[in-house]
Short mmCIF file of C-alpha atoms (C1' of nucleotides) in Angstrom, two decimals:
data_model
loop_
_atom_site.label_atom_id
_atom_site.label_comp_id
_atom_site.label_asym_id
_atom_site.label_seq_id
_atom_site.Cartn_x
_atom_site.Cartn_y
_atom_site.Cartn_z
CA MET Y 220 20.27 -47.44 71.05
CA ALA Y 221 17.21 -47.77 72.08
CA PRO Y 222 16.01 -51.71 73.48
CA PRO Y 223 13.03 -52.72 71.15
CA PRO Y 224 9.36 -52.10 72.80
CA LEU Y 225 8.95 -54.76 75.01
CA GLU Y 226 5.90 -57.15 73.85
CA LEU Y 227 4.00 -59.43 76.30
CA PRO Y 228 1.53 -61.78 75.26
CA THR Y 229 -1.87 -60.82 76.57
CA LEU Y 230 -3.32 -63.39 79.07
CA GLU Y 231 -7.00 -62.52 79.74
CA ARG Y 232 -7.69 -61.02 83.29
CA LEU Y 233 -9.29 -63.31 85.58
CA PRO Y 234 -13.04 -62.25 86.98
CA ARG Y 235 -11.98 -61.03 90.29
CA GLU Y 236 -8.42 -61.19 90.06
CA THR Y 237 -5.93 -58.61 91.70
CA ALA Y 238 -3.99 -56.47 89.20
CA ASN Y 239 -0.77 -57.91 90.97
CA GLN Y 240 -2.20 -61.75 89.95
CA TRP Y 241 -2.62 -60.53 86.75
CA VAL Y 242 1.06 -59.26 86.33
CA TYR Y 243 2.78 -62.18 87.84
CA ARG Y 244 0.87 -64.49 85.31
CA SER Y 245 1.77 -62.83 82.28
CA LEU Y 246 5.31 -62.39 83.20
CA ARG Y 247 5.58 -65.64 84.35
CA HIS Y 248 3.97 -66.62 81.46
CA ALA Y 249 6.35 -64.42 79.39
CA VAL Y 250 9.34 -65.67 81.00
CA MET Y 251 8.03 -69.36 80.79
CA ILE Y 252 7.44 -69.60 76.56
CA GLY Y 253 10.83 -67.46 76.15
CA VAL Y 254 9.53 -64.44 74.50
CA VAL Y 255 11.72 -62.09 76.42
CA PRO Y 256 14.92 -62.48 75.67
CA PRO Y 257 17.93 -63.36 78.58
CA GLY Y 258 19.74 -59.91 79.49
CA ARG Y 259 16.91 -57.72 78.16
CA PRO Y 260 16.29 -55.43 81.03
CA LEU Y 261 13.02 -55.33 82.66
CA THR Y 262 11.99 -51.83 83.77
CA ILE Y 263 8.72 -51.29 86.41
CA ARG Y 264 7.70 -48.10 84.21
CA ASP Y 265 8.13 -50.04 81.04
CA VAL Y 266 6.25 -53.06 81.73
CA ALA Y 267 3.67 -51.04 83.75
CA ALA Y 268 2.78 -48.92 80.33
CA THR Y 269 3.11 -52.14 78.41
CA LEU Y 270 0.33 -54.14 80.79
CA GLY Y 271 -1.50 -51.03 81.79
CA VAL Y 272 -1.29 -50.87 85.03
CA SER Y 273 0.69 -49.03 87.74
CA ALA Y 274 3.95 -49.44 89.02
CA MET Y 275 2.66 -51.05 92.06
CA PRO Y 276 1.62 -54.25 91.05
CA VAL Y 277 5.13 -54.57 88.73
CA ARG Y 278 7.21 -54.11 91.56
CA GLU Y 279 5.58 -56.83 93.56
CA ALA Y 280 5.02 -58.68 91.17
CA LEU Y 281 8.94 -58.65 89.55
CA ARG Y 282 10.11 -59.04 92.95
CA ARG Y 283 8.48 -62.35 93.32
CA LEU Y 284 9.29 -63.85 90.26
CA SER Y 285 12.92 -62.70 91.67
CA SER Y 286 12.38 -64.82 94.46
CA GLU Y 287 11.76 -67.62 92.59
CA ASN Y 288 14.97 -67.20 90.89
CA ALA Y 289 12.73 -67.28 87.11
CA LEU Y 290 14.32 -63.59 87.35
CA ALA Y 291 18.04 -61.91 88.17
CA VAL Y 292 18.54 -59.24 90.35
CA LEU Y 293 21.79 -57.36 89.27
CA ASP Y 294 24.07 -55.33 91.21
CA ASN Y 295 22.24 -51.89 89.90
CA ARG Y 296 19.56 -53.22 90.80
CA ARG Y 297 18.22 -53.69 87.41
CA ILE Y 298 16.04 -57.07 86.65
CA GLU Y 299 16.45 -59.07 83.89
CA VAL Y 300 15.92 -63.32 82.39
CA PRO Y 301 18.88 -64.80 83.68
CA ARG Y 302 21.53 -65.79 81.21
CA MET Y 303 22.14 -69.33 80.61
CA THR Y 304 25.33 -71.10 80.46
CA ALA Y 305 26.33 -74.62 79.41
CA SER Y 306 27.14 -75.37 83.16
CA ARG Y 307 23.90 -73.99 84.75
CA PHE Y 308 22.36 -75.54 82.44
CA ARG Y 309 23.51 -78.40 82.74
CA GLU Y 310 23.37 -77.75 86.61
CA LEU Y 311 20.00 -76.94 85.99
CA CYS Y 312 18.82 -79.97 84.01
CA GLU Y 313 20.31 -82.22 87.14
CA LEU Y 314 18.79 -80.65 89.83
CA ARG Y 315 15.31 -81.25 87.89
CA ILE Y 316 15.74 -84.79 87.71
CA ALA Y 317 16.77 -85.28 91.24
CA LEU Y 318 14.07 -82.92 92.32
CA GLU Y 319 11.21 -84.88 90.30
CA CYS Y 320 12.38 -88.36 91.25
CA HIS Y 321 12.53 -87.28 94.76
CA ALA Y 322 8.98 -85.77 94.06
CA ALA Y 323 8.21 -88.84 92.18
CA ASP Y 324 8.99 -91.32 94.96
CA ARG Y 325 7.21 -89.56 97.54
CA ALA Y 326 3.76 -89.40 95.61
CA LEU Y 327 3.90 -93.11 94.33
CA PRO Y 328 2.28 -94.32 97.60
CA TYR Y 329 -0.68 -91.92 96.86
CA VAL Y 330 -1.27 -92.64 93.26
CA SER Y 331 -5.05 -94.11 93.16
CA GLY Y 332 -6.89 -95.71 89.95
CA GLU Y 333 -8.46 -92.01 89.46
CA ARG Y 334 -5.05 -90.36 89.22
CA LEU Y 335 -3.57 -92.87 86.90
CA ALA Y 336 -6.91 -92.17 84.83
CA GLU Y 337 -6.45 -88.69 84.61
CA LEU Y 338 -2.63 -88.93 83.83
CA ALA Y 339 -3.59 -91.58 81.16
CA ALA Y 340 -6.10 -88.96 79.56
CA ILE Y 341 -3.35 -85.79 80.15
CA ASP Y 342 -1.21 -88.07 78.17
CA THR Y 343 -3.21 -88.55 75.17
CA ARG Y 344 -3.85 -85.00 74.79
CA LEU Y 345 -0.04 -84.48 74.95
CA ASP Y 346 0.19 -86.88 71.85
CA ALA Y 347 -2.18 -85.32 69.91
CA ALA Y 348 -0.95 -81.78 70.38
CA TYR Y 349 2.53 -83.69 69.92
CA ALA Y 350 1.14 -84.77 66.65
CA ALA Y 351 -0.21 -81.35 65.96
CA GLY Y 352 2.88 -79.96 66.44
CA VAL Y 353 1.36 -77.42 68.64
CA ARG Y 354 4.45 -76.28 70.61
CA GLU Y 355 3.36 -74.53 73.54
CA GLN Y 356 0.38 -76.62 74.48
CA VAL Y 357 2.91 -79.78 74.36
CA THR Y 358 5.04 -77.62 77.25
CA THR Y 359 1.96 -77.11 79.03
CA LEU Y 360 0.44 -80.56 79.01
CA ASN Y 361 3.59 -82.32 80.11
CA GLN Y 362 4.01 -80.17 82.87
CA ASP Y 363 0.69 -80.78 83.48
CA PHE Y 364 1.58 -84.49 83.61
CA HIS Y 365 4.45 -84.09 85.83
CA ARG Y 366 2.72 -81.57 88.14
CA ARG Y 367 -0.28 -83.83 88.55
CA LEU Y 368 1.91 -86.93 89.25
CA TYR Y 369 3.61 -85.31 91.52
CA GLU Y 370 0.89 -83.32 93.08
CA ALA Y 371 -1.17 -87.24 94.25
CA ASN Y 372 1.19 -86.30 97.51
CA PRO Y 373 -1.06 -84.25 99.67
CA ASN Y 374 1.64 -82.94 101.54
CA GLN Y 375 2.82 -80.83 98.70
CA VAL Y 376 6.03 -79.09 99.62
CA VAL Y 377 8.22 -80.24 96.49
CA MET Y 378 6.14 -78.70 93.98
CA PRO Y 379 7.08 -74.97 94.24
CA LEU Y 380 10.68 -75.72 94.00
CA ILE Y 381 10.13 -78.03 90.51
CA GLU Y 382 8.10 -74.68 89.51
CA SER Y 383 10.89 -73.09 89.98
CA VAL Y 384 13.17 -75.20 88.20
CA TRP Y 385 10.98 -74.97 85.27
CA LEU Y 386 11.06 -71.53 85.24
CA GLN Y 387 14.52 -71.55 84.86
CA LEU Y 388 14.90 -73.71 82.07
CA GLY Y 389 11.77 -72.15 80.31
CA PRO Y 390 12.97 -69.98 77.60
CA PHE Y 391 15.45 -72.54 76.57
CA LEU Y 392 13.17 -75.88 76.67
CA HIS Y 393 10.89 -73.54 74.44
CA LEU Y 394 13.63 -72.90 72.14
CA ALA Y 395 14.41 -76.41 72.31
CA LEU Y 396 10.51 -77.66 71.15
CA SER Y 397 11.36 -75.42 68.19
CA ARG Y 398 12.84 -78.17 66.29
CA MET Y 399 10.61 -81.04 67.53
CA ARG Y 400 11.63 -84.32 66.02
CA GLU Y 401 8.49 -85.66 63.79
CA PHE Y 402 9.14 -89.07 64.79
CA TYR Y 403 7.83 -90.12 68.37
CA GLN Y 404 10.45 -90.54 71.07
CA VAL Y 405 10.03 -93.49 73.39
CA ASP Y 406 7.02 -93.00 75.17
CA ARG Y 407 8.62 -92.31 78.61
CA HIS Y 408 5.09 -91.53 80.40
CA SER Y 409 3.63 -95.00 79.19
CA GLU Y 410 6.49 -96.52 81.20
CA ALA Y 411 6.06 -94.22 84.14
CA MET Y 412 1.91 -94.98 83.99
CA ALA Y 413 3.16 -98.44 83.94
CA ALA Y 414 5.29 -98.39 86.90
CA LEU Y 415 2.45 -96.70 89.03
CA ARG Y 416 0.64 -99.85 88.17
CA ARG Y 417 2.79 -101.76 89.86
CA GLN Y 418 3.53 -99.99 92.36
CA ASP Y 419 7.42 -99.92 91.42
CA PRO Y 420 9.47 -97.22 92.72
CA LEU Y 421 12.87 -97.93 91.16
CA ALA Y 422 11.23 -98.42 87.38
CA LEU Y 423 9.39 -94.85 88.10
CA ARG Y 424 12.66 -93.30 88.95
CA ILE Y 425 14.12 -94.60 85.94
CA ALA Y 426 11.01 -93.70 83.32
CA LEU Y 427 11.27 -90.21 84.84
CA GLU Y 428 14.73 -89.60 84.24
CA ALA Y 429 14.72 -91.33 80.74
CA ASP Y 430 11.82 -88.74 80.24
CA ILE Y 431 13.44 -85.58 81.37
CA ARG Y 432 16.80 -86.51 79.53
CA ASP Y 433 15.15 -87.16 76.53
CA GLY Y 434 12.81 -83.74 76.48
CA ILE Y 435 16.16 -82.06 77.32
CA THR Y 436 19.27 -83.41 77.02
CA HIS Y 437 18.23 -85.71 73.96
CA VAL Y 438 16.99 -82.94 71.57
CA GLY Y 439 20.31 -81.66 70.54
CA THR Y 440 20.91 -80.32 73.20
CA HIS Y 441 24.48 -78.93 72.73
CA GLU Y 442 23.93 -77.67 69.27
CA LEU Y 443 20.62 -75.74 70.84
CA LEU Y 444 22.68 -74.31 73.67
CA LYS Y 445 25.39 -73.15 71.77
CA ALA Y 446 22.85 -71.34 68.95
CA TYR Y 447 21.20 -69.61 72.33
CA VAL Y 448 24.20 -68.87 73.78
CA GLU Y 449 25.77 -67.23 70.91
CA SER Y 450 22.69 -65.49 69.26
CA GLY Y 451 22.99 -62.97 72.70
CA GLY Y 452 21.50 -65.24 74.87
CA GLY Y 453 24.06 -65.81 77.69
CA ALA Y 454 27.47 -64.81 78.43
CA ILE Y 455 30.00 -68.20 77.03
CA ALA Y 456 30.33 -70.61 80.03
CA MET X 100 -9.10 -60.47 121.70
CA ALA X 101 -6.28 -58.80 120.77
CA PRO X 102 -3.15 -60.86 119.76
CA PRO X 103 0.01 -59.86 121.67
CA PRO X 104 1.83 -56.96 120.07
CA LEU X 105 4.97 -58.17 117.33
CA GLU X 106 8.14 -58.03 118.69
CA LEU X 107 10.84 -58.62 115.89
CA PRO X 108 14.38 -58.73 117.22
CA THR X 109 16.38 -56.05 115.77
CA LEU X 110 18.69 -57.00 113.25
CA GLU X 111 21.42 -53.52 112.72
CA ARG X 112 20.41 -51.99 109.69
CA LEU X 113 23.42 -52.01 107.03
CA PRO X 114 24.84 -49.00 105.67
CA ARG X 115 23.28 -48.45 102.09
CA GLU X 116 20.65 -51.12 102.59
CA THR X 117 17.60 -50.57 101.19
CA ALA X 118 14.64 -50.42 103.64
CA ASN X 119 13.45 -53.48 101.51
CA GLN X 120 16.33 -55.63 101.97
CA TRP X 121 16.48 -54.35 105.89
CA VAL X 122 12.97 -55.70 106.60
CA TYR X 123 13.49 -58.73 104.57
CA ARG X 124 16.22 -59.54 106.67
CA SER X 125 14.73 -59.04 109.88
CA LEU X 126 11.66 -60.87 109.31
CA ARG X 127 13.38 -63.67 107.81
CA HIS X 128 15.56 -63.97 110.98
CA ALA X 129 12.57 -63.69 112.91
CA VAL X 130 10.60 -66.69 111.23
CA MET X 131 14.20 -68.60 110.95
CA ILE X 132 14.54 -68.30 114.78
CA GLY X 133 11.08 -69.03 115.40
CA VAL X 134 10.08 -65.86 117.65
CA VAL X 135 6.88 -65.46 115.55
CA PRO X 136 4.53 -68.12 116.20
CA PRO X 137 2.69 -69.98 113.41
CA GLY X 138 -0.66 -68.51 112.75
CA ARG X 139 -0.23 -64.83 113.83
CA PRO X 140 -1.50 -62.65 111.11
CA LEU X 141 1.28 -61.04 109.60
CA THR X 142 -0.51 -57.70 108.61
CA ILE X 143 1.19 -54.60 106.41
CA ARG X 144 1.07 -51.67 109.58
CA ASP X 145 1.89 -54.05 111.84
CA VAL X 146 5.37 -54.86 110.28
CA ALA X 147 5.81 -51.44 109.40
CA ALA X 148 4.79 -50.04 112.73
CA THR X 149 7.26 -52.26 114.27
CA LEU X 150 9.94 -51.48 112.43
CA GLY X 151 9.59 -47.87 111.51
CA VAL X 152 9.13 -47.88 108.17
CA SER X 153 6.61 -47.44 105.29
CA ALA X 154 4.27 -50.07 104.49
CA MET X 155 6.02 -50.11 100.87
CA PRO X 156 9.12 -52.18 102.19
CA VAL X 157 7.06 -54.26 104.06
CA ARG X 158 4.70 -55.40 101.33
CA GLU X 159 7.29 -56.35 98.92
CA ALA X 160 9.45 -58.11 102.06
CA LEU X 161 6.44 -59.63 102.76
CA ARG X 162 5.64 -60.95 99.29
CA ARG X 163 9.42 -62.23 98.99
CA LEU X 164 8.98 -64.33 101.82
CA SER X 165 5.83 -66.01 100.51
CA SER X 166 7.28 -66.88 97.23
CA GLU X 167 10.17 -68.58 99.23
CA ASN X 168 6.91 -70.37 101.17
CA ALA X 169 8.40 -68.65 104.75
CA LEU X 170 4.96 -67.44 104.79
CA ALA X 171 1.85 -68.45 103.81
CA VAL X 172 -0.61 -66.57 102.37
CA LEU X 173 -4.34 -67.52 103.05
CA ASP X 174 -7.82 -67.14 101.07
CA ASN X 175 -8.27 -64.11 103.16
CA ARG X 176 -5.07 -62.68 101.46
CA ARG X 177 -3.94 -62.56 105.00
CA ILE X 178 -0.60 -63.28 105.69
CA GLU X 179 1.34 -65.88 108.53
CA VAL X 180 4.27 -68.52 109.44
CA PRO X 181 2.71 -71.80 108.01
CA ARG X 182 1.57 -74.14 110.61
CA MET X 183 3.22 -77.58 110.96
CA THR X 184 1.89 -80.84 110.87
CA ALA X 185 3.66 -84.04 111.00
CA SER X 186 3.27 -85.23 107.50
CA ARG X 187 3.82 -81.45 106.21
CA PHE X 188 7.41 -81.77 108.83
CA ARG X 189 8.25 -85.80 107.63
CA GLU X 190 8.39 -84.31 103.81
CA LEU X 191 10.49 -81.29 104.68
CA CYS X 192 12.83 -83.07 105.95
CA GLU X 193 12.92 -86.16 103.69
CA LEU X 194 13.17 -83.23 100.83
CA ARG X 195 16.31 -81.43 102.72
CA ILE X 196 18.41 -84.60 102.61
CA ALA X 197 17.49 -85.16 98.67
CA LEU X 198 18.29 -81.64 98.04
CA GLU X 199 21.35 -81.69 100.12
CA CYS X 200 22.90 -84.93 99.36
CA HIS X 201 21.99 -83.65 95.71
CA ALA X 202 23.49 -80.40 96.34
CA ALA X 203 26.66 -82.26 97.93
CA ASP X 204 27.10 -84.84 94.79
CA ARG X 205 27.21 -81.54 92.57
CA ALA X 206 29.88 -80.16 95.16
CA LEU X 207 32.12 -82.57 95.51
CA PRO X 208 34.67 -82.65 92.42
CA TYR X 209 35.03 -78.58 93.12
CA VAL X 210 36.45 -78.67 97.01
CA SER X 211 39.51 -77.56 97.54
CA GLY X 212 42.08 -77.64 99.76
CA GLU X 213 41.29 -74.21 100.65
CA ARG X 214 37.97 -75.13 101.00
CA LEU X 215 37.76 -78.06 103.65
CA ALA X 216 39.95 -75.84 105.38
CA GLU X 217 37.52 -73.26 105.80
CA LEU X 218 34.95 -75.70 106.51
CA ALA X 219 36.96 -77.26 109.38
CA ALA X 220 37.39 -73.93 110.79
CA ILE X 221 33.45 -73.41 110.78
CA ASP X 222 33.25 -76.81 112.45
CA THR X 223 35.25 -76.05 114.61
CA ARG X 224 33.71 -72.82 116.21
CA LEU X 225 30.23 -75.04 115.73
CA ASP X 226 31.30 -77.13 117.80
CA ALA X 227 32.53 -74.41 120.65
CA ALA X 228 29.00 -72.44 120.11
CA TYR X 229 27.09 -76.09 120.95
CA ALA X 230 29.56 -76.40 123.99
CA ALA X 231 28.41 -73.11 125.09
CA GLY X 232 25.26 -74.08 124.92
CA VAL X 233 24.54 -70.92 122.69
CA ARG X 234 21.63 -72.14 120.24
CA GLU X 235 21.23 -69.43 117.81
CA GLN X 236 24.93 -69.40 116.62
CA VAL X 237 24.75 -73.14 116.46
CA THR X 238 22.30 -73.11 114.03
CA THR X 239 23.82 -70.26 112.08
CA LEU X 240 27.20 -71.79 111.80
CA ASN X 241 25.55 -75.33 111.25
CA GLN X 242 23.63 -73.92 108.15
CA ASP X 243 27.05 -72.25 107.03
CA PHE X 244 29.05 -75.22 107.28
CA HIS X 245 26.46 -76.95 104.82
CA ARG X 246 26.38 -73.63 102.59
CA ARG X 247 29.72 -73.24 102.57
CA LEU X 248 30.24 -76.85 101.21
CA TYR X 249 27.53 -76.61 98.37
CA GLU X 250 28.84 -73.44 97.15
CA ALA X 251 32.10 -74.99 96.24
CA ASN X 252 30.00 -75.67 92.83
CA PRO X 253 30.33 -72.32 91.56
CA ASN X 254 27.35 -73.01 89.19
CA GLN X 255 24.94 -72.15 91.93
CA VAL X 256 21.47 -73.26 91.26
CA VAL X 257 20.47 -75.55 94.23
CA MET X 258 21.40 -73.46 97.02
CA PRO X 259 18.41 -70.97 97.03
CA LEU X 260 15.92 -73.83 96.91
CA ILE X 261 17.71 -75.17 100.06
CA GLU X 262 17.58 -71.95 102.25
CA SER X 263 13.41 -72.31 101.00
CA VAL X 264 13.54 -75.34 103.10
CA TRP X 265 15.53 -74.15 105.67
CA LEU X 266 13.22 -71.55 105.84
CA GLN X 267 9.80 -73.60 106.40
CA LEU X 268 11.90 -76.06 108.74
CA GLY X 269 13.45 -72.96 110.35
CA PRO X 270 10.80 -72.36 113.47
CA PHE X 271 10.54 -76.18 114.13
CA LEU X 272 14.21 -76.80 114.29
CA HIS X 273 14.92 -73.67 116.77
CA LEU X 274 12.84 -75.37 119.23
CA ALA X 275 14.34 -78.63 118.90
CA LEU X 276 17.27 -76.98 119.40
CA SER X 277 16.04 -75.59 122.55
CA ARG X 278 16.18 -79.79 123.91
CA MET X 279 19.88 -79.63 123.05
CA ARG X 280 21.37 -82.56 124.46
CA GLU X 281 24.27 -82.21 126.87
CA PHE X 282 26.24 -85.29 125.28
CA TYR X 283 27.78 -84.43 121.57
CA GLN X 284 26.51 -86.55 119.04
CA VAL X 285 28.53 -88.37 116.59
CA ASP X 286 30.54 -85.78 114.55
CA ARG X 287 28.86 -86.31 111.25
CA HIS X 288 30.81 -83.11 110.03
CA SER X 289 34.44 -84.57 110.56
CA GLU X 290 32.53 -87.40 108.62
CA ALA X 291 31.78 -85.33 106.03
CA MET X 292 35.05 -83.51 105.54
CA ALA X 293 36.92 -86.97 105.49
CA ALA X 294 34.47 -88.06 102.55
CA LEU X 295 35.42 -84.95 100.51
CA ARG X 296 39.18 -85.40 101.47
CA ARG X 297 38.90 -88.88 99.80
CA GLN X 298 36.82 -87.66 97.31
CA ASP X 299 34.18 -90.48 97.97
CA PRO X 300 30.73 -89.33 97.00
CA LEU X 301 28.91 -92.35 98.84
CA ALA X 302 30.37 -91.63 101.88
CA LEU X 303 29.46 -87.64 101.45
CA ARG X 304 25.71 -88.92 100.88
CA ILE X 305 26.03 -91.17 103.79
CA ALA X 306 27.25 -88.47 106.11
CA LEU X 307 25.25 -85.84 104.93
CA GLU X 308 22.30 -87.95 105.26
CA ALA X 309 22.90 -88.90 109.05
CA ASP X 310 23.67 -85.14 109.94
CA ILE X 311 20.46 -83.90 108.54
CA ARG X 312 18.84 -86.86 109.96
CA ASP X 313 20.50 -86.81 113.59
CA GLY X 314 19.93 -82.64 113.68
CA ILE X 315 16.27 -83.10 113.04
CA THR X 316 14.51 -86.87 113.40
CA HIS X 317 16.91 -88.01 116.06
CA VAL X 318 16.57 -84.85 118.84
CA GLY X 319 13.19 -86.52 119.81
CA THR X 320 11.57 -85.16 116.90
CA HIS X 321 8.11 -87.17 117.63
CA GLU X 322 7.43 -85.85 120.80
CA LEU X 323 8.99 -81.86 120.00
CA LEU X 324 6.77 -82.06 117.46
CA LYS X 325 3.45 -83.17 119.16
CA ALA X 326 4.43 -80.73 121.61
CA TYR X 327 4.73 -78.21 119.22
CA VAL X 328 1.65 -78.95 117.13
CA GLU X 329 -0.43 -79.39 120.63
CA SER X 330 0.60 -76.04 121.85
CA GLY X 331 -0.87 -74.12 119.08
CA GLY X 332 1.82 -74.01 116.54
CA GLY X 333 0.21 -76.34 113.92
CA ALA X 334 -2.98 -78.11 113.24
CA ILE X 335 -3.27 -81.77 113.51
CA ALA X 336 -1.92 -84.04 110.78
"C1'" DT H 186 -29.03 -67.26 125.89
"C1'" DG H 187 -27.54 -67.90 120.97
"C1'" DC H 188 -27.96 -65.86 116.53
"C1'" DC H 189 -28.47 -63.09 112.28
"C1'" DG H 190 -27.23 -58.30 110.56
"C1'" DG H 191 -25.36 -54.36 109.45
"C1'" DA H 192 -21.78 -50.62 111.53
"C1'" DA H 193 -17.53 -49.25 112.41
"C1'" DA H 194 -12.43 -51.11 112.58
"C1'" DA H 195 -8.66 -53.41 110.34
"C1'" DT H 196 -6.22 -54.54 106.51
"C1'" DG H 197 -5.12 -55.33 101.56
"C1'" DT H 198 -4.85 -53.09 96.79
"C1'" DG H 199 -3.75 -49.87 93.68
"C1'" DA H 200 -2.14 -44.82 92.58
"C1'" DT H 201 0.81 -40.94 92.43
"C1'" DC H 202 4.19 -38.26 94.32
"C1'" DA H 203 9.08 -37.19 95.70
"C1'" DC H 204 13.58 -37.88 95.71
"C1'" DA H 205 17.98 -40.92 95.15
"C1'" DT H 206 20.94 -43.79 92.49
"C1'" DT H 207 22.14 -44.98 87.72
"C1'" DT H 208 22.17 -44.66 83.09
"C1'" DT H 209 22.68 -42.10 79.08
"C1'" DT H 210 23.94 -38.24 76.17
"C1'" DG H 211 26.88 -35.27 74.43
"C1'" DA H 212 29.97 -31.14 74.40
"C1'" DC H 213 34.65 -30.23 75.17
"C1'" DG H 214 39.57 -31.54 74.99
"C1'" DG H 215 43.62 -33.98 74.43
"C1'" DC U 88 39.18 -39.79 66.53
"C1'" DC U 89 38.56 -41.20 71.24
"C1'" DG U 90 38.22 -40.50 75.98
"C1'" DT U 91 36.21 -37.61 80.28
"C1'" DC U 92 33.55 -35.75 82.65
"C1'" DA U 93 29.30 -33.47 83.99
"C1'" DA U 94 24.08 -32.50 82.75
"C1'" DA U 95 20.24 -35.39 81.78
"C1'" DA U 96 17.30 -38.67 81.23
"C1'" DA U 97 15.29 -43.04 83.55
"C1'" DT U 98 15.05 -45.93 86.27
"C1'" DG U 99 14.39 -47.96 91.28
"C1'" DT U 100 13.23 -46.62 96.29
"C1'" DG U 101 10.11 -45.14 99.91
"C1'" DA U 102 6.07 -42.56 101.37
"C1'" DT U 103 1.13 -41.51 101.58
"C1'" DC U 104 -3.25 -41.25 99.93
"C1'" DA U 105 -7.92 -43.43 98.19
"C1'" DC U 106 -10.90 -47.44 97.60
"C1'" DA U 107 -12.12 -52.36 98.32
"C1'" DT U 108 -12.62 -56.10 100.53
"C1'" DT U 109 -12.50 -58.34 104.69
"C1'" DT U 110 -12.92 -58.57 109.99
"C1'" DT U 111 -14.84 -57.51 114.38
"C1'" DC U 112 -17.71 -55.86 116.82
"C1'" DC U 113 -22.78 -54.98 118.85
"C1'" DG U 114 -26.76 -53.90 119.56
"C1'" DG U 115 -31.71 -56.77 117.91
"C1'" DC U 116 -34.01 -60.25 117.53
"C1'" DA U 117 -35.59 -65.15 118.22
#
DNA sequence: TGCCGGAAAATGTGATCACATTTTTGACGG
DNA sequence: CCGTCAAAAATGTGATCACATTTTCCGGCA
């Protein structure tokens, strides 16, 4: 049977943006919000036709996302969204914690009052989005919060790796958020900001790890992952 | 004035290997051993002519290495080996330690007797190469040792990120090895293997961190980096 | 001499085609 | 009814071309 037609959310093509970049952004976004089911083969011609460009930019975008481990290249040379397993998920979570705690450590000395204000502003908008139940925005703003924190360090070498992990967790995180709790969780971002103000590395690590675990492990991960895997999202671990 | 002609070490093209993979391997190897001076622009046509292939595989290989942060894409759309600065170097070292310690932690429970034997074998060959002063092989075998250790964990998500960091440190590490000491340093690999045998996570971390610092920071980094930067290798930090 | 400005060369980008490999299809025989 | 295998379709790979952008070069002018 033929696979369902590929549907990609249309991202506006920025002025002076190359087709390459546009295709890359579109595919990346699609993967991140999980509209492409894991295991669904992404063929060059298919994506090209869907986005209305030639094969060339698609090839480079697919290759790029593969390098970032957002897509998997099979032996067949076919490309798909990687399937998730319970153990891979666990590894990704632990890796995310290790990476982000390290990034926070290295950013801490550079965090200025301005930066703190910016983080607070993002957090406010995040709370609003959370209260309004706008899932996609919650994800985006949460990532913004973390990204802007780590970017306080002017010598950025960690951020690209963190983005890679986010991409790999992306499809599933989005699913987890779909069962977003009504009640607020403990505000780990506030704790993190307090730690930043006190220049307290240990407290910062603790707050971040708790924040990540809250967002991932705590939201009924086990059941969610099980449902995800069983719905054809991936092989059994 | 015209830049010096591009010279790339010729890697044998494996049977059934696509041009894409071959170009990727060649460029990657060239970057890793530091034959391409940082800042040297890598043009598609140039690489294509040097390797005797068309532009297509080169484009994808360059794009791929850029995604792995082995190459930098400038605003001009030009691609070059990233320039090194003292602070970027420091960040990369710390990141490497954080990543590899984490990887070792996650691999430890999976390390079998067979695996330990394999590591010991690699280490033996490494000692031989070190004694013989074969720089390139020392680098390769050292990486093999670390890679095979982390790969004990069957759910590999860290390794690609570590490889990325290796690539970014590559050009400079190679330089550092060029002043390889005559006397053996403390054998950190033995310490690591002892820790593995005892299933002792903390000792493993300590051994690995020491091993990495020995290989990087200890080999007169400061002077080397200074020389490297001043020789046109990168901007002043 | 030093600096501007446009022409010429170099380079990246995107489209299209030919071909090799892989996957799917469907007819045939058990 | 099911497995097998060859033909057909789909797909990835690599080459080549046309065009837009960028860089380099060089003559003219202050």
